[in-house]
């Protein structure tokens, strides 16, 4: 018996050891190797599809909560109070916590690494290597350029918002790393995109729409990065040797942490900016163009861009949009970045937080009469989701239609051609994120030209194209400007054109005049507040007047229960200002038969004790608090004081501190080599 | 169920198509997945030898191969062995009176752990079914490929090995009326295999890694004995005590040492636990209370005309991280105001910030143990089972959470712990109106009994207010029983019947202010990857149970 056991054992022995290697080599049909994924351009794009989507879901969707770019300038602010959602916008680095921006920092790095991986895999393919020797772009050279440019764009987002960061460590096990100079990073990504853009499709070529990265966008991106690299910014002074041999001119005092600076050889970068922004506007623009005609009766080509965006279509003016799908989450346009709504279960789709608010003095004093951008860009009424009516948004502390006063109007759920879509839920409007549009690129090009000083006429031509569109004619065109006056005019035009789009804060930084502009807007608000308190009204240099009170009344327009209004009709208080109103949502709970709002006394003073006021009340108007809130409500006063760039107070002669903190993991594992600067937390 | 997909390219096999159905067919809301198998291959050998019933030897050896590791690191080899010597059997021991048994044991053993998923050492691709990671082109979701594992692949992963080393003595005396064991041990776990945070500059936020080595050494003593035994009485007792010292022996290069429970969501500091080589796991980091733990009017120069509180020279101010908005009239950039928390300025730079954080708690006990007493008197029996812990800190996050204003307005009407009534107040109800107190005299008068700071900060913080002594003695179970006389039962054909009453969790002696010093907060409640021992955060307290029972045997 024993022997039999031994024989069986001996017989089995060879089988026990043979094949064991195979047994432990497991496979999974749901998992594929690199060759499988890179088998065709269509398959390879799916790997890039993930990168675009990661950026949409975890970076763009964080929107102003992450970057706060459109919440802290001399035109925009945020009215939530007290709040930790706008401390970077206010320039208060000490009031943030180390992991505040962990999500977006990680997301950008993860997406960047994936774009790198895809680019490396395509670059290694025989098909690509053969195609790239040819003279025309192919699917493979486009995809390679797309991956490289996407990577550069993500690196640019990191550099812009976090400053100097660890760079070049993707897709490997890393135990030692350090900070890389932002200037070195920008040099590298500019070189990367320069190397690939020539073999990419311009917009409209090869089936490439603005929802993908094209040669057109690649050119503009090179220009934008170069312009930033050669402009004023806050650099660190607490790390010796960080910037290598780069020499700087500085403004104001160094507080031993940071200083406001521009590299001495900046002009070389501005030249690159002019060359590539010029290519994006002229030779490589493809189908992207400034919308200058409008066949609708309203004839407002500026508004046409926003009509396209609100209708969930790609705008012909866009160089790059992040593609969203209605009903799928992650659309901040229509939620935190849109015309205010309220939070009610009756119509939860209208729940619109509306973080981007317009500084009241800017609302009154910025746009010239006849500028068709004014009402398209700013609004003082929002959607009441409970009643389906248009409500006045009071000034003072609050979110949605509960407070904050003037708000961004460029995105409005009432506005699209077909506002109601299937499965409409809030935060899933399907409105694309416009990353760059032609008007922005043209004004950046004008800035580069003005910086160089070699083509002032060209700069003015560009600005005047924008102004002609805004006014409908050339009557308000600028002429004869040069030097600082020209630059100031360009920055002002950018403010009027790009309000709420996250550009103004960066313009302030680049201009080298951040503190001056911050102090000026704070003074403008202080003057307005004092005037209101003293007289009950305050008239701005623009001729418009803010008063303690306005009068409102629900009305019908042309017999309609609810109307989305269009171009302003000066004679109708329900259509002046224009581009507001409310869509008829067709909800049974909405029983009011008059849902549009007539407003009186918004721009001119009506004496509350006078006969005009009495007549208004007699005709059904109600008096509402307006300007009085900014001086009579202590909370509102404190909020406005804090929310409008209060980080400049006491630091008038120091650098603006606008950067975001890198997360704890990056600090902790660096063995002391990586720290957050600018007074940001490290623990 | 019917599913369909179409237009798969030539390189898709049937298996690929079934595993990644979502990859073709526009707007097909369908997905599928296949998981990678985990495979283990093992060889095992064992030898036992016993000599004269005095010397006993045992040895085992195993080789394990796991598909969870790369081919270079697949195999782990784990030996173990033990020797026992029954000293009492030796002839020279025969002369010792009252010694029934004495045995010395020595053992050494290694065991391996490969408990990770199978996709951690190679970086493959997989179809995405989550629409959040499908891009939109022309309002249509595009299929996408993600990496199959969210973790950075680590080809160097290898088996985690736990080594146990033990010397023990078993003894029995006085005709087995006193028995006991003494064990001295040193156990270590090397190449700890854990999911760990890595800097996202790699393109990944986590990776599995062999992160270091921890060890536990200690002494365990247990005794049990019969105190009295006669016709009516039987009293027995037993006790055990354990002195354990945990230690982090080493951490892998670049390992993250600070980690957070994040109970504060966006609190200060973000990482409230720390791994330190040479210390045990369970060190809590935070701020130390200065004096009473809050600013009082004595810390300020008060201007009675303007109502402004200016900090006196030498009194440290709070950094902006603590205060989202000003509590009252203060000059310039000053944050401090009477009632706000006051911490020790350890680096003496006149501002309280993250540089002032120190170790504020160690959640490891100096000793733990238990003792039992069983008394039988005639037909009555009584059993009491105690356990205790001595010298450990508890990190009372519930208490700290009640000291700040979670979720701004969302916390309105929310419940707070009773200690809030002892918090510093800047308001008082006077003849039905809420009045703000502004002068030092008003504030001092209203806060003579205050023990904790004002609770209206938007930002939470970790301070030693939340660190408490967690020592306790608990009567875990007490049981009293009565067995009915046999002669009564035999008449109704029942062989045995016992009625008893038990109280579980009868009482606890402790100075801890929370609900239960025996905290067992789930590590999943926290976002931390590493253990957070001693954390009390939403722990459900153990119930006290009263049980009345009847045992019947027919």
Coordinates of C-alpha atoms in Angstrom, one line a residue, chain B:
Chain B
X1 CA -31.8 40.0 -21.2
X2 CA -30.7 40.8 -24.7
X3 CA -27.6 42.8 -25.5
X4 CA -26.0 43.9 -28.7
X5 CA -22.9 45.5 -30.0
X6 CA -21.6 46.0 -33.5
X7 CA -18.8 47.0 -35.8
X8 CA -16.0 45.7 -33.6
X9 CA -12.6 46.0 -35.4
X10 CA -10.7 43.0 -36.5
X11 CA -8.4 42.9 -33.5
X12 CA -11.3 42.2 -31.2
X13 CA -11.7 38.5 -30.4
X14 CA -15.0 37.2 -29.2
X15 CA -13.7 37.3 -25.6
X16 CA -12.7 41.0 -26.1
X17 CA -16.1 41.9 -27.4
X18 CA -17.9 40.3 -24.5
X19 CA -15.6 41.9 -22.0
X20 CA -15.8 45.4 -23.6
X21 CA -19.3 45.5 -25.2
X22 CA -19.5 49.3 -24.6
X23 CA -16.7 50.0 -27.0
X24 CA -18.8 49.9 -30.2
X25 CA -22.3 51.0 -31.1
X26 CA -23.2 54.7 -30.7
X27 CA -25.0 55.6 -27.4
X28 CA -25.3 52.0 -26.4
X29 CA -26.0 52.2 -22.7
X30 CA -24.5 48.9 -21.9
X31 CA -21.3 47.7 -20.2
X32 CA -19.6 44.6 -19.1
X33 CA -16.6 43.6 -17.1
X34 CA -14.4 40.6 -16.3
X35 CA -12.2 40.4 -13.3
X36 CA -8.7 39.1 -13.3
X37 CA -8.3 35.8 -11.5
X38 CA -6.1 35.5 -8.4
X39 CA -4.1 32.3 -8.4
X40 CA -2.0 30.7 -5.7
X41 CA 0.3 27.7 -6.0
X42 CA 1.8 26.2 -2.8
X43 CA 4.1 23.5 -1.6
X44 CA 4.1 22.5 2.0
X45 CA 6.3 20.2 4.1
X46 CA 6.1 19.3 7.8
X47 CA 8.2 17.3 10.3
X48 CA 7.4 16.4 13.9
X49 CA 9.6 14.7 16.3
X50 CA 9.0 13.8 19.9
X51 CA 11.7 12.3 22.2
X52 CA 10.9 10.7 25.6
X53 CA 7.8 12.8 25.9
X54 CA 10.2 15.5 27.1
X55 CA 11.6 17.1 24.0
X56 CA 9.3 18.0 21.1
X57 CA 10.3 19.4 17.8
X58 CA 8.1 20.6 14.9
X59 CA 9.2 22.3 11.7
X60 CA 7.2 23.4 8.6
X61 CA 8.2 24.9 5.4
X62 CA 6.0 26.3 2.7
X63 CA 6.6 27.9 -0.7
X64 CA 3.8 30.0 -2.1
X65 CA 3.5 31.4 -5.6
X66 CA 1.0 34.2 -6.3
X67 CA -0.3 35.6 -9.5
X68 CA -0.6 39.0 -7.8
X69 CA 3.1 39.6 -8.1
X70 CA 5.4 40.0 -11.1
X71 CA 7.3 36.8 -12.3
X72 CA 10.4 38.0 -10.5
X73 CA 8.7 38.3 -7.1
X74 CA 6.1 35.6 -7.3
X75 CA 7.5 33.1 -4.9
X76 CA 7.7 33.5 -1.1
X77 CA 9.3 31.0 1.2
X78 CA 8.1 30.7 4.8
X79 CA 9.8 28.5 7.4
X80 CA 8.5 27.9 10.9
X81 CA 9.7 25.8 13.8
X82 CA 9.1 25.2 17.5
X83 CA 10.8 23.4 20.4
X84 CA 9.1 22.4 23.6
X85 CA 10.8 21.1 26.7
X86 CA 8.8 19.6 29.4
X87 CA 11.2 20.4 32.3
X88 CA 9.0 18.8 34.9
X89 CA 9.7 15.4 33.4
X90 CA 13.4 15.7 34.0
X91 CA 14.7 13.6 36.9
X92 CA 16.3 16.6 38.6
X93 CA 12.9 18.2 38.9
X94 CA 11.3 15.3 40.6
X95 CA 12.4 16.5 44.0
X96 CA 10.5 19.8 43.7
X97 CA 7.3 19.6 45.7
X98 CA 3.9 20.8 44.5
X99 CA 5.0 21.2 40.8
X100 CA 2.6 19.4 38.6
X101 CA 3.9 20.5 35.2
X102 CA 6.5 22.9 33.8
X103 CA 7.0 23.4 30.1
X104 CA 9.2 25.8 28.2
X105 CA 8.3 26.6 24.6
X106 CA 10.3 28.4 22.0
X107 CA 8.9 29.1 18.5
X108 CA 9.6 31.0 15.4
X109 CA 7.4 31.3 12.3
X110 CA 7.0 33.2 9.1
X111 CA 3.7 33.6 7.2
X112 CA 3.1 35.5 4.0
X113 CA 0.3 37.8 2.8
X114 CA -0.5 38.6 -0.8
X115 CA -4.0 40.1 -0.2
X116 CA -4.0 42.6 -3.0
X117 CA -5.8 42.5 -6.4
X118 CA -4.2 40.9 -9.4
X119 CA -3.7 44.0 -11.5
X120 CA -1.1 45.8 -9.5
X121 CA 2.1 45.0 -11.2
X122 CA 1.3 45.6 -14.9
X123 CA -0.4 48.6 -16.4
X124 CA -3.0 47.4 -19.0
X125 CA -6.0 49.2 -20.5
X126 CA -9.7 48.5 -20.0
X127 CA -13.0 49.8 -21.4
X128 CA -14.7 52.7 -19.5
X129 CA -18.3 52.3 -18.7
X130 CA -18.7 55.4 -16.5
X131 CA -20.0 58.3 -18.6
X132 CA -18.0 60.7 -16.5
X133 CA -14.9 59.4 -18.3
X134 CA -16.5 59.4 -21.8
X135 CA -15.8 62.5 -23.8
X136 CA -18.7 64.2 -25.6
X137 CA -18.4 65.0 -29.3
X138 CA -21.3 66.7 -31.0
X139 CA -23.5 65.8 -27.9
X140 CA -22.7 62.1 -28.2
X141 CA -20.7 60.2 -25.6
X142 CA -17.5 58.7 -27.0
X143 CA -16.3 55.3 -25.8
X144 CA -13.0 55.5 -24.0
X145 CA -10.1 53.3 -22.6
X146 CA -8.9 53.9 -19.1
X147 CA -6.1 52.1 -17.4
X148 CA -7.3 48.9 -15.9
X149 CA -6.0 49.8 -12.5
X150 CA -6.1 53.2 -11.0
X151 CA -2.9 52.4 -9.1
X152 CA 0.5 53.0 -10.4
X153 CA 1.9 49.6 -11.4
X154 CA 4.6 48.4 -9.1
X155 CA 6.6 45.5 -10.5
X156 CA 8.7 45.3 -7.3
X157 CA 5.8 44.3 -5.1
X158 CA 6.5 41.2 -3.1
X159 CA 5.1 39.1 -0.3
X160 CA 4.4 40.7 3.0
X161 CA 6.0 38.5 5.8
X162 CA 5.0 38.3 9.4
X163 CA 7.6 36.8 11.7
X164 CA 6.5 35.6 15.1
X165 CA 9.1 34.9 17.8
X166 CA 7.9 33.6 21.1
X167 CA 9.3 32.1 24.4
X168 CA 6.7 30.8 26.8
X169 CA 6.5 29.0 30.1
X170 CA 3.5 26.9 31.1
X171 CA 3.2 25.9 34.7
X172 CA 0.8 24.1 37.0
X173 CA 1.3 24.0 40.8
X174 CA -0.4 22.7 44.0
X175 CA -2.2 19.9 42.3
X176 CA -3.4 22.2 39.5
X177 CA -4.9 24.7 41.9
X178 CA -2.7 27.3 40.3
X179 CA -1.9 27.3 36.7
X180 CA -0.5 29.9 34.4
X181 CA 1.5 30.9 31.4
X182 CA 4.1 33.6 30.8
X183 CA 4.9 34.6 27.2
X184 CA 7.5 36.9 25.9
X185 CA 7.1 37.8 22.2
X186 CA 8.5 39.9 19.5
X187 CA 6.5 39.8 16.3
X188 CA 7.4 41.9 13.2
X189 CA 5.8 42.4 9.9
X190 CA 8.2 43.3 7.1
X191 CA 7.5 44.5 3.6
X192 CA 4.0 45.7 4.7
X193 CA 1.8 45.5 1.7
X194 CA -0.5 48.5 1.6
X195 CA -2.3 50.9 -0.7
X196 CA -0.4 54.1 -0.2
X197 CA -0.9 57.7 -1.3
X198 CA 1.7 58.8 -3.8
X199 CA 2.2 62.3 -5.2
X200 CA 0.1 62.8 -8.3
X201 CA 3.0 64.1 -10.3
X202 CA 3.4 60.4 -11.3
X203 CA -0.1 60.6 -12.9
X204 CA -1.5 58.4 -10.1
X205 CA -2.6 59.1 -6.6
X206 CA -2.2 55.7 -5.1
X207 CA 0.0 52.7 -5.5
X208 CA 0.4 49.4 -3.7
X209 CA 3.8 49.2 -2.1
X210 CA 5.8 47.3 0.5
X211 CA 5.8 50.3 2.8
X212 CA 8.0 49.3 5.7
X213 CA 8.2 47.3 8.9
X214 CA 6.4 47.4 12.1
X215 CA 6.9 45.3 15.2
X216 CA 5.2 44.4 18.5
X217 CA 7.0 43.2 21.5
X218 CA 5.6 42.4 24.9
X219 CA 4.9 40.2 27.8
X220 CA 1.7 38.3 28.4
X221 CA 1.0 36.8 31.8
X222 CA -2.1 34.8 32.7
X223 CA -2.9 33.1 35.9
X224 CA -5.8 31.1 37.1
X225 CA -6.4 29.4 40.4
X226 CA -8.8 27.8 42.8
X227 CA -9.1 30.0 45.9
X228 CA -11.5 27.8 47.8
X229 CA -13.2 24.5 47.1
X230 CA -15.3 22.4 49.5
X231 CA -18.7 20.8 49.7
X232 CA -20.7 24.0 49.4
X233 CA -18.2 26.5 48.0
X234 CA -16.1 26.8 44.9
X235 CA -14.3 30.0 44.2
X236 CA -12.0 30.3 41.2
X237 CA -10.3 33.3 39.7
X238 CA -8.2 34.1 36.7
X239 CA -6.4 37.1 35.5
X240 CA -4.3 38.2 32.5
X241 CA -2.2 41.2 31.8
X242 CA -0.5 42.3 28.6
X243 CA 2.2 44.8 28.1
X244 CA 2.6 45.5 24.4
X245 CA 4.9 48.0 22.7
X246 CA 4.3 48.7 19.1
X247 CA 6.9 50.3 17.0
X248 CA 7.4 51.4 13.4
X249 CA 10.8 50.0 12.6
X250 CA 11.2 51.5 9.2
X251 CA 9.3 53.2 6.5
X252 CA 10.0 52.9 2.8
X253 CA 11.8 55.8 1.1
X254 CA 9.5 58.7 0.5
X255 CA 6.6 57.1 2.4
X256 CA 4.0 59.6 3.4
X257 CA 4.1 60.0 7.2
X258 CA 1.2 62.4 7.8
X259 CA -2.3 61.2 7.2
X260 CA -5.7 62.5 8.1
X261 CA -9.0 61.2 9.4
X262 CA -10.5 64.2 7.7
X263 CA -13.4 64.2 10.1
X264 CA -13.1 68.0 10.0
X265 CA -13.6 68.0 6.2
X266 CA -11.4 71.0 5.7
X267 CA -10.0 71.4 9.2
X268 CA -6.6 72.3 10.6
X269 CA -4.4 70.3 10.3
X270 CA -5.5 68.2 7.4
X271 CA -3.4 65.3 8.6
X272 CA -4.0 64.6 12.2
X273 CA -2.1 61.3 12.5
X274 CA 1.5 60.7 11.9
X275 CA 3.8 57.7 11.3
X276 CA 7.1 58.2 13.0
X277 CA 10.0 55.7 12.9
X278 CA 10.7 54.6 16.5
X279 CA 7.1 55.3 17.6
X280 CA 4.0 53.2 17.5
X281 CA 1.1 53.7 15.1
X282 CA -1.4 56.0 16.7
X283 CA 0.4 59.3 17.3
X284 CA -2.1 62.3 17.0
X285 CA -0.8 65.7 15.9
X286 CA -2.4 69.0 16.7
X287 CA -2.3 72.2 18.7
X288 CA -1.8 72.6 22.5
X289 CA -4.2 74.7 24.6
X290 CA -2.6 77.7 26.0
X291 CA -3.9 78.5 29.5
X292 CA -7.7 78.0 29.6
X293 CA -7.6 77.4 25.9
X294 CA -9.2 80.6 24.7
X295 CA -8.4 84.3 24.6
X296 CA -9.8 86.4 27.4
X297 CA -10.0 90.2 27.6
X298 CA -6.8 90.0 29.7
X299 CA -4.8 89.2 26.5
X300 CA -5.8 92.5 25.0
X301 CA -5.6 96.2 25.5
X302 CA -9.1 97.4 25.3
X303 CA -9.9 100.8 23.9
X304 CA -13.2 101.8 25.7
X305 CA -13.8 104.6 23.2
X306 CA -13.6 102.6 20.0
X307 CA -14.4 99.2 21.5
X308 CA -11.3 97.8 19.9
X309 CA -9.3 94.8 21.3
X310 CA -5.6 95.0 20.5
X311 CA -3.5 92.0 21.4
X312 CA -0.9 92.7 24.0
X313 CA 2.8 92.3 23.0
X314 CA 4.0 88.8 23.4
X315 CA 0.6 87.2 23.0
X316 CA 0.5 85.1 19.8
X317 CA -2.2 85.8 17.2
X318 CA -4.1 83.2 15.3
X319 CA -3.3 82.8 11.6
X320 CA -6.0 83.5 9.1
X321 CA -6.5 79.8 8.6
X322 CA -8.6 79.6 11.8
X323 CA -10.9 82.5 11.3
X324 CA -13.0 83.0 8.2
X325 CA -14.3 86.3 9.3
X326 CA -13.7 88.8 12.1
X327 CA -15.4 88.1 15.5
X328 CA -15.3 91.7 16.5
X329 CA -13.5 95.0 16.4
X330 CA -9.7 94.3 16.0
X331 CA -6.9 96.3 14.5
X332 CA -5.2 95.6 11.1
X333 CA -4.7 92.0 10.3
X334 CA -5.2 90.8 13.9
X335 CA -7.5 87.7 14.1
X336 CA -7.6 87.1 17.8
X337 CA -10.6 88.2 19.8
X338 CA -11.9 87.2 23.3
X339 CA -13.4 83.7 23.1
X340 CA -11.4 82.4 20.1
X341 CA -9.2 79.3 20.8
X342 CA -5.8 80.1 22.1
X343 CA -2.8 77.7 21.5
X344 CA 0.8 77.4 22.5
X345 CA 3.1 79.3 20.2
X346 CA 5.8 76.6 20.2
X347 CA 8.1 78.3 17.6
X348 CA 7.7 81.7 19.3
X349 CA 7.0 83.7 16.2
X350 CA 3.9 85.3 17.7
X351 CA 1.5 83.6 15.2
X352 CA -0.3 80.3 15.6
X353 CA 0.1 78.3 12.4
X354 CA 1.0 74.9 11.2
X355 CA 4.6 75.2 12.5
X356 CA 3.2 75.1 16.1
X357 CA 1.7 71.6 15.8
X358 CA 3.1 68.9 18.0
X359 CA 2.3 65.4 19.1
X360 CA -0.6 65.7 21.4
X361 CA -1.7 62.1 21.9
X362 CA -0.6 58.5 21.9
X363 CA -3.5 56.1 21.6
X364 CA -1.5 53.0 22.7
X365 CA -2.2 51.7 26.2
X366 CA 0.6 51.0 28.6
X367 CA -1.1 47.8 29.6
X368 CA -4.4 45.9 29.1
X369 CA -5.9 43.0 30.8
X370 CA -8.8 41.3 32.4
X371 CA -9.8 39.2 35.4
X372 CA -12.6 36.8 36.2
X373 CA -14.2 35.6 39.4
X374 CA -16.4 32.5 39.6
X375 CA -18.2 31.7 42.8
X376 CA -20.4 28.7 43.3
X377 CA -22.3 28.3 46.6
X378 CA -24.5 25.2 46.7
X379 CA -27.0 25.7 43.9
X380 CA -26.0 29.3 43.2
X381 CA -23.4 30.5 40.8
X382 CA -21.9 33.9 40.2
X383 CA -19.5 34.9 37.5
X384 CA -17.9 38.3 36.9
X385 CA -15.7 39.2 34.0
X386 CA -13.7 42.4 34.0
X387 CA -11.4 44.0 31.5
X388 CA -9.4 47.1 31.5
X389 CA -7.0 49.3 29.6
X390 CA -4.5 51.7 31.2
X391 CA -2.5 54.6 29.9
X392 CA -4.0 55.2 26.4
X393 CA -5.2 58.5 25.0
X394 CA -8.5 58.7 23.1
X395 CA -8.8 61.2 20.3
X396 CA -12.3 62.5 20.9
X397 CA -13.2 63.9 17.5
X398 CA -16.9 64.1 18.4
X399 CA -16.0 66.7 21.0
X400 CA -13.8 68.7 18.6
X401 CA -16.5 68.5 15.9
X402 CA -19.0 70.0 18.3
X403 CA -16.6 72.9 18.9
X404 CA -17.0 74.3 15.4
X405 CA -19.8 75.2 13.1
X406 CA -20.0 72.4 10.6
X407 CA -21.5 73.3 7.2
X408 CA -22.2 76.9 8.0
X409 CA -26.0 77.5 7.9
X410 CA -26.5 73.8 7.3
X411 CA -25.7 73.2 10.9
X412 CA -28.6 75.3 12.1
X413 CA -30.7 73.5 14.7
X414 CA -28.2 70.7 14.6
X415 CA -27.5 68.8 17.8
X416 CA -24.4 69.7 19.8
X417 CA -22.8 68.0 22.7
X418 CA -23.5 69.3 26.2
X419 CA -20.1 70.9 26.5
X420 CA -21.2 73.6 24.3
X421 CA -23.0 75.1 27.3
X422 CA -19.6 75.6 28.8
X423 CA -18.2 77.4 25.8
X424 CA -17.2 81.1 25.7
X425 CA -20.0 83.4 24.8
X426 CA -19.9 86.8 23.2
X427 CA -23.7 87.2 23.5
X428 CA -26.2 87.1 26.3
X429 CA -29.9 87.2 26.5
X430 CA -31.0 90.3 28.5
X431 CA -34.7 90.8 29.0
X432 CA -35.6 88.7 26.0
X433 CA -33.1 90.3 23.6
X434 CA -29.9 88.9 22.3
X435 CA -27.2 91.4 23.3
X436 CA -23.6 91.5 22.1
X437 CA -21.1 91.7 24.9
X438 CA -18.3 94.1 24.1
X439 CA -16.5 95.3 27.2
X440 CA -14.0 93.2 29.2
X441 CA -16.2 93.5 32.3
X442 CA -19.3 92.2 30.4
X443 CA -17.3 89.4 28.8
X444 CA -15.6 88.3 32.0
X445 CA -18.8 88.3 33.9
X446 CA -20.6 86.2 31.4
X447 CA -17.7 83.7 31.1
X448 CA -16.6 82.9 34.6
X449 CA -17.5 79.3 34.1
X450 CA -16.4 78.9 30.5
X451 CA -14.1 75.9 29.9
X452 CA -14.0 75.7 26.1
X453 CA -13.7 78.4 23.4
X454 CA -16.5 79.9 21.4
X455 CA -18.0 77.3 19.1
X456 CA -18.7 79.4 16.0
X457 CA -15.6 79.0 14.0
X458 CA -16.2 77.8 10.5
X459 CA -12.9 76.0 10.4
X460 CA -12.5 73.0 12.7
X461 CA -9.2 72.4 14.4
X462 CA -7.4 69.5 16.2
X463 CA -6.3 70.5 19.7
X464 CA -5.6 68.7 22.9
X465 CA -9.1 69.6 24.1
X466 CA -9.9 66.5 22.1
X467 CA -7.3 64.3 23.7
X468 CA -8.4 62.5 26.8
X469 CA -7.1 59.7 29.1
X470 CA -8.9 56.6 27.8
X471 CA -8.1 54.3 30.8
X472 CA -11.0 52.2 32.0
X473 CA -12.1 49.3 34.0
X474 CA -15.2 47.5 32.8
X475 CA -17.4 44.8 34.3
X476 CA -18.1 43.2 31.0
X477 CA -20.4 40.5 32.2
X478 CA -21.9 39.5 35.5
X479 CA -24.0 36.4 35.7
X480 CA -26.0 35.0 38.7
X481 CA -27.5 31.6 38.3
X482 CA -29.5 29.1 40.4
X483 CA -29.7 25.4 39.6
X484 CA -32.9 23.7 40.8
X485 CA -32.4 20.7 43.0
X486 CA -32.3 17.4 41.2
X487 CA -34.9 15.7 43.4
X488 CA -37.5 18.2 42.4
X489 CA -36.7 17.9 38.7
X490 CA -36.6 14.2 38.5
X491 CA -40.3 14.1 39.3
X492 CA -41.1 16.1 36.2
X493 CA -38.5 14.1 34.1
X494 CA -36.1 17.0 33.7
X495 CA -32.5 16.1 34.3
X496 CA -31.2 19.7 34.8
X497 CA -32.7 23.2 35.0
X498 CA -30.9 26.4 35.7
X499 CA -32.3 29.9 35.9
X500 CA -29.9 32.8 35.4
X501 CA -29.7 36.5 34.9
X502 CA -26.8 38.3 33.2
X503 CA -25.9 41.9 32.6
X504 CA -23.5 42.6 29.8
X505 CA -21.6 45.8 29.9
X506 CA -22.6 46.2 33.6
X507 CA -20.5 49.3 34.4
X508 CA -17.4 51.1 33.3
X509 CA -15.1 53.2 35.5
X510 CA -13.5 55.8 33.4
X511 CA -12.6 59.5 33.3
X512 CA -13.4 59.6 29.5
X513 CA -16.1 62.1 28.6
X514 CA -17.3 60.3 25.5
X515 CA -19.9 57.6 25.3
X516 CA -17.6 54.6 25.4
X517 CA -13.8 54.5 26.0
X518 CA -13.6 51.2 24.1
X519 CA -13.6 53.0 20.8
X520 CA -13.7 51.1 17.5
X521 CA -14.3 53.7 14.8
X522 CA -14.4 52.0 11.5
X523 CA -11.3 53.0 9.5
X524 CA -13.5 53.3 6.4
X525 CA -15.4 56.2 8.0
X526 CA -12.1 58.1 7.7
X527 CA -10.5 58.7 4.4
X528 CA -7.1 57.6 5.7
X529 CA -5.2 54.7 4.3
X530 CA -3.4 53.8 7.5
X531 CA -4.9 52.8 10.8
X532 CA -6.3 55.5 13.1
X533 CA -6.4 53.7 16.5
X534 CA -8.0 55.5 19.4
X535 CA -10.2 57.7 17.2
X536 CA -13.7 58.3 18.6
X537 CA -15.7 59.6 15.7
X538 CA -19.3 58.6 15.5
X539 CA -18.6 55.3 17.4
X540 CA -21.8 53.5 18.3
X541 CA -21.6 52.9 22.0
X542 CA -21.8 49.4 23.3
X543 CA -25.3 48.6 24.6
X544 CA -26.0 47.4 28.2
X545 CA -27.9 44.2 28.0
X546 CA -30.0 42.5 30.6
X547 CA -30.6 38.8 29.9
X548 CA -32.7 36.4 31.9
X549 CA -32.4 32.8 30.9
X550 CA -33.4 29.3 31.5
X551 CA -31.4 26.2 30.7
X552 CA -33.3 23.0 30.6
X553 CA -32.0 19.5 29.9
X554 CA -34.4 16.6 29.5

